[in-house]
Amino acid sequence: MSLIHLVVLALIQGITEFLPISSSAHLILVPEVLGEEDQGAFIDVMAHAGSLIAVLVYFWRDIASVITGMLALVTGKMTQGGRLALLVAASLPPVILVAGALFVFDLVDYLRSPEVIAAATLIFALPLWLADKYAPAQKTAETMSFKDAALIGLAQMLALIPGASRSGVTMTAGRALGMTRQECARFSMLMAIPVIVAFTLVSVLELASGDAGGADLQAGLIVGGLSFAAAWAAIAVLMRLVERTGFMPFVIYRLALGGGLIAWMALS
């Protein structure tokens, strides 16, 4: 795998992980466009790990509040951080169960195709636009209900389709349920933490058992480091952009990407 391939992967992952435009879709498409072999699940997950560290650093106050809140829950005391931890936990079961099923039955690779990506990129742009345009903007992560968190968790299952975008479907669900733009983006990113941790652990287990498909640890570390830097910058831009312009720029990008993919496949 060339250094250019690694750098492009890292930057794309870091920039797209928390934007509602599907990082997994871009990671799958990179080798197609560059004419190289698919980088494999290990490199993908190392890129995600870099993004994970970025979100932990950016939201360190929330993370500290959640940790102290979880400790308080053990003593029977409910704090704002503890409630936020429970809300995130309430959103997790659907995606963990479906992802586990895809992994056990070896169905993951069947979704990694340009046709699936193009369709999902286009289809999921419309709900994002409708929710952002017409839904009220009142709730925050602290005032949302556990039912809201569970519904956003159900939406997160769709993120297992490359092109749907984990952040895209969760932000769409959050806006549809009346969350403000910044708050649904914030909650979406906090939801990403345990999901990325789970996938990273699976990759580590595969590497330890020798099933990571010839994974290159040095290449993975390069991708992880660059992904961290790009992701941190992307989060900062996203939190400011959604407040000023909403999600329309991402809707337009999704439509352009999906249309471009269809044209590319037609000409190939």
Coordinates of C-alpha atoms in Angstrom, one line a residue:
M1 CA 0.0 0.0 0.0
S2 CA 1.5 3.3 -1.1
L3 CA 2.1 6.3 1.2
I4 CA -0.2 8.4 -0.9
H5 CA -3.0 5.9 -0.4
L6 CA -2.4 5.9 3.4
V7 CA -2.4 9.8 3.6
V8 CA -5.5 10.1 1.5
L9 CA -7.3 7.4 3.6
A10 CA -6.4 9.2 6.8
L11 CA -7.4 12.6 5.7
I12 CA -10.7 11.4 4.2
Q13 CA -11.5 9.4 7.3
G14 CA -10.7 12.2 9.7
I15 CA -12.7 14.8 7.7
T16 CA -15.7 12.6 7.0
E17 CA -16.2 10.5 10.2
F18 CA -18.3 13.0 12.0
L19 CA -19.8 14.8 9.0
P20 CA -23.1 13.4 7.7
I21 CA -21.6 12.1 4.5
S22 CA -20.4 8.6 5.4
S23 CA -16.8 8.0 6.1
S24 CA -17.1 4.2 5.4
A25 CA -18.3 5.0 1.9
H26 CA -15.4 7.2 1.2
L27 CA -12.9 4.6 2.6
I28 CA -14.3 2.0 0.4
L29 CA -14.2 4.3 -2.7
V30 CA -10.6 5.5 -2.2
P31 CA -9.0 2.3 -3.5
E32 CA -11.5 2.2 -6.4
V33 CA -10.6 5.7 -7.5
L34 CA -6.8 5.3 -6.9
G35 CA -6.8 1.9 -8.6
E36 CA -5.3 0.1 -5.6
E37 CA -6.4 -2.9 -3.6
D38 CA -8.9 -2.4 -0.8
Q39 CA -7.0 -1.4 2.3
G40 CA -8.9 -4.0 4.5
A41 CA -10.8 -3.7 7.7
F42 CA -7.7 -3.2 9.9
I43 CA -6.6 0.0 8.2
D44 CA -10.2 1.2 8.2
V45 CA -10.5 0.7 12.0
M46 CA -7.2 2.3 12.7
A47 CA -8.4 5.3 10.8
H48 CA -11.6 5.2 13.0
A49 CA -9.4 4.9 16.1
G50 CA -7.7 8.2 15.2
S51 CA -11.1 9.8 14.9
L52 CA -12.1 8.3 18.2
I53 CA -9.2 10.0 20.0
A54 CA -10.1 13.3 18.3
V55 CA -13.7 13.2 19.6
L56 CA -12.4 12.3 23.1
V57 CA -10.1 15.2 23.1
Y58 CA -12.6 17.7 21.7
F59 CA -15.4 16.7 24.1
W60 CA -13.2 16.1 27.1
R61 CA -15.5 18.0 29.4
D62 CA -18.4 15.9 28.4
I63 CA -16.3 12.7 28.8
A64 CA -15.2 13.8 32.2
S65 CA -18.8 14.5 33.2
V66 CA -19.9 11.1 31.9
I67 CA -17.1 9.3 33.8
T68 CA -17.8 11.0 37.1
G69 CA -21.6 10.6 36.5
M70 CA -21.1 6.8 36.0
L71 CA -19.2 6.7 39.3
A72 CA -22.0 8.6 41.0
L73 CA -24.5 6.1 39.6
V74 CA -22.8 3.3 41.4
T75 CA -23.6 5.1 44.7
G76 CA -27.2 5.7 43.6
K77 CA -26.8 9.3 42.7
M78 CA -28.1 10.6 39.4
T79 CA -26.1 13.5 37.9
Q80 CA -26.3 15.3 34.5
G81 CA -23.3 13.3 33.3
G82 CA -24.7 10.0 34.6
R83 CA -28.0 10.6 32.8
L84 CA -26.0 11.4 29.6
A85 CA -24.2 8.1 30.0
L86 CA -27.5 6.3 30.3
L87 CA -28.9 8.0 27.2
V88 CA -25.9 7.0 25.2
A89 CA -26.2 3.4 26.5
A90 CA -29.9 3.4 25.6
S91 CA -29.0 4.1 22.0
L92 CA -26.5 1.2 21.6
P93 CA -28.3 -2.2 21.6
P94 CA -29.7 -2.0 18.0
V95 CA -26.4 -1.2 16.2
I96 CA -24.4 -3.7 18.4
L97 CA -26.9 -6.5 17.7
V98 CA -27.1 -5.9 13.9
A99 CA -23.4 -5.3 13.5
G100 CA -22.7 -8.5 15.4
A101 CA -25.0 -10.4 13.1
L102 CA -23.3 -9.1 10.0
F103 CA -19.9 -10.0 11.5
V104 CA -20.9 -13.5 12.6
F105 CA -22.6 -14.4 9.3
D106 CA -19.8 -12.8 7.3
L107 CA -22.1 -10.4 5.4
V108 CA -20.0 -7.2 5.8
D109 CA -18.2 -7.4 2.5
Y110 CA -21.5 -7.7 0.6
L111 CA -22.3 -4.1 1.4
R112 CA -19.0 -2.7 0.3
S113 CA -20.0 -2.0 -3.3
P114 CA -20.2 1.3 -5.3
E115 CA -23.8 0.5 -6.2
V116 CA -24.9 0.3 -2.5
I117 CA -22.9 3.4 -1.7
A118 CA -24.4 5.5 -4.5
A119 CA -28.0 4.4 -3.6
A120 CA -27.6 5.1 0.1
T121 CA -25.8 8.4 -0.4
L122 CA -28.7 9.7 -2.5
I123 CA -31.6 8.1 -0.5
F124 CA -30.5 9.3 2.9
A125 CA -29.9 12.9 1.8
L126 CA -33.7 13.6 1.6
P127 CA -34.6 12.7 5.2
L128 CA -31.7 14.9 6.4
W129 CA -32.9 17.9 4.5
L130 CA -36.6 17.4 5.5
A131 CA -35.7 16.9 9.2
D132 CA -33.4 19.9 9.3
K133 CA -35.9 22.2 7.4
Y134 CA -39.2 21.3 9.2
A135 CA -38.5 19.9 12.6
P136 CA -38.5 22.2 15.7
A137 CA -35.2 22.9 17.4
Q138 CA -35.8 22.8 21.1
K139 CA -34.3 19.8 22.8
T140 CA -30.7 19.3 24.1
A141 CA -28.8 16.2 25.0
E142 CA -29.7 16.9 28.6
T143 CA -33.4 17.4 28.0
M144 CA -34.0 14.6 25.5
S145 CA -35.9 11.5 26.7
F146 CA -34.8 7.9 26.9
K147 CA -37.3 7.2 24.2
D148 CA -35.6 9.8 22.0
A149 CA -32.2 8.1 22.6
A150 CA -33.6 4.7 21.8
L151 CA -35.2 6.0 18.5
I152 CA -31.9 7.6 17.5
G153 CA -30.3 4.2 18.3
L154 CA -32.7 2.4 16.0
A155 CA -31.8 4.9 13.3
Q156 CA -28.1 4.2 13.9
M157 CA -28.6 0.6 12.6
L158 CA -28.9 2.1 9.1
A159 CA -25.4 3.4 9.4
L160 CA -24.2 -0.2 8.7
I161 CA -25.1 0.5 5.1
P162 CA -22.0 2.2 3.5
G163 CA -23.2 5.6 2.2
A164 CA -26.0 6.0 4.8
S165 CA -23.6 7.7 7.3
R166 CA -23.7 7.0 11.0
S167 CA -23.5 10.6 11.9
G168 CA -26.0 11.4 9.0
V169 CA -28.8 9.0 10.2
T170 CA -28.3 9.9 13.9
M171 CA -28.3 13.6 13.2
T172 CA -31.4 13.2 11.0
A173 CA -33.2 11.3 13.8
G174 CA -32.1 13.9 16.4
R175 CA -33.4 16.8 14.3
A176 CA -36.6 14.9 13.5
L177 CA -37.1 14.5 17.3
G178 CA -36.7 18.2 17.8
M179 CA -33.1 18.5 18.9
T180 CA -31.2 21.7 18.0
R181 CA -28.6 21.3 15.3
Q182 CA -25.5 21.6 17.5
E183 CA -27.0 19.3 20.2
C184 CA -27.9 16.5 17.8
A185 CA -24.4 16.8 16.3
R186 CA -22.9 16.6 19.8
F187 CA -25.0 13.7 20.9
S188 CA -24.2 11.9 17.6
M189 CA -20.5 12.2 18.2
L190 CA -20.8 11.0 21.8
M191 CA -22.8 8.0 20.5
A192 CA -19.9 7.2 18.2
I193 CA -17.5 6.7 21.0
P194 CA -18.6 3.2 22.2
V195 CA -19.4 2.1 18.7
I196 CA -15.9 2.9 17.5
V197 CA -14.4 1.3 20.6
A198 CA -16.3 -1.9 19.9
F199 CA -15.1 -2.1 16.3
T200 CA -11.6 -1.3 17.3
L201 CA -11.6 -4.1 19.9
V202 CA -12.8 -6.5 17.2
S203 CA -10.0 -5.5 14.9
V204 CA -7.4 -5.9 17.7
L205 CA -8.8 -9.5 18.4
E206 CA -8.5 -10.3 14.7
L207 CA -4.9 -9.0 14.5
A208 CA -4.0 -11.0 17.6
S209 CA -5.5 -14.2 16.1
G210 CA -3.8 -13.6 12.8
D211 CA -7.0 -13.0 10.9
A212 CA -6.5 -9.3 10.0
G213 CA -5.6 -10.1 6.4
G214 CA -1.8 -9.2 6.5
A215 CA -2.4 -5.9 8.4
D216 CA 0.5 -3.5 8.6
L217 CA 0.8 -2.1 12.1
Q218 CA 3.1 0.8 11.0
A219 CA 0.7 1.8 8.2
G220 CA -2.1 1.6 10.7
L221 CA -0.4 4.0 13.1
I222 CA 0.3 6.5 10.3
V223 CA -3.3 6.4 9.3
G224 CA -4.5 6.7 12.9
G225 CA -2.3 9.8 13.6
L226 CA -3.3 11.7 10.5
S227 CA -6.9 10.8 11.0
F228 CA -6.8 12.2 14.5
A229 CA -5.6 15.6 13.3
A230 CA -8.1 15.8 10.4
A231 CA -11.0 14.7 12.6
W232 CA -10.3 17.2 15.3
A233 CA -10.3 20.0 12.8
A234 CA -13.5 18.6 11.1
I235 CA -15.4 18.5 14.4
A236 CA -14.5 22.1 15.2
V237 CA -15.7 23.2 11.7
L238 CA -18.9 21.1 11.9
M239 CA -20.0 22.5 15.3
R240 CA -19.7 26.0 13.9
L241 CA -21.1 25.3 10.5
V242 CA -24.3 23.6 11.5
E243 CA -25.2 26.5 13.8
R244 CA -24.8 29.0 10.9
T245 CA -26.0 27.2 7.8
G246 CA -27.7 24.0 9.0
F247 CA -27.2 20.7 7.2
M248 CA -27.9 21.9 3.6
P249 CA -24.2 21.9 2.5
F250 CA -24.0 18.2 3.4
V251 CA -27.3 17.4 1.6
I252 CA -25.9 19.1 -1.5
Y253 CA -22.6 17.2 -1.2
R254 CA -24.4 13.9 -0.8
L255 CA -26.5 14.5 -4.0
A256 CA -23.4 15.5 -5.9
L257 CA -21.4 12.4 -4.7
G258 CA -24.2 10.0 -5.4
G259 CA -24.8 11.5 -8.8
G260 CA -21.1 11.4 -9.6
L261 CA -20.9 7.8 -8.5
I262 CA -23.7 6.8 -10.8
A263 CA -22.1 8.6 -13.7
W264 CA -18.7 7.0 -13.0
M265 CA -20.2 3.5 -12.9
A266 CA -22.1 4.2 -16.1
L267 CA -18.8 5.3 -17.9
S268 CA -16.7 2.5 -16.4

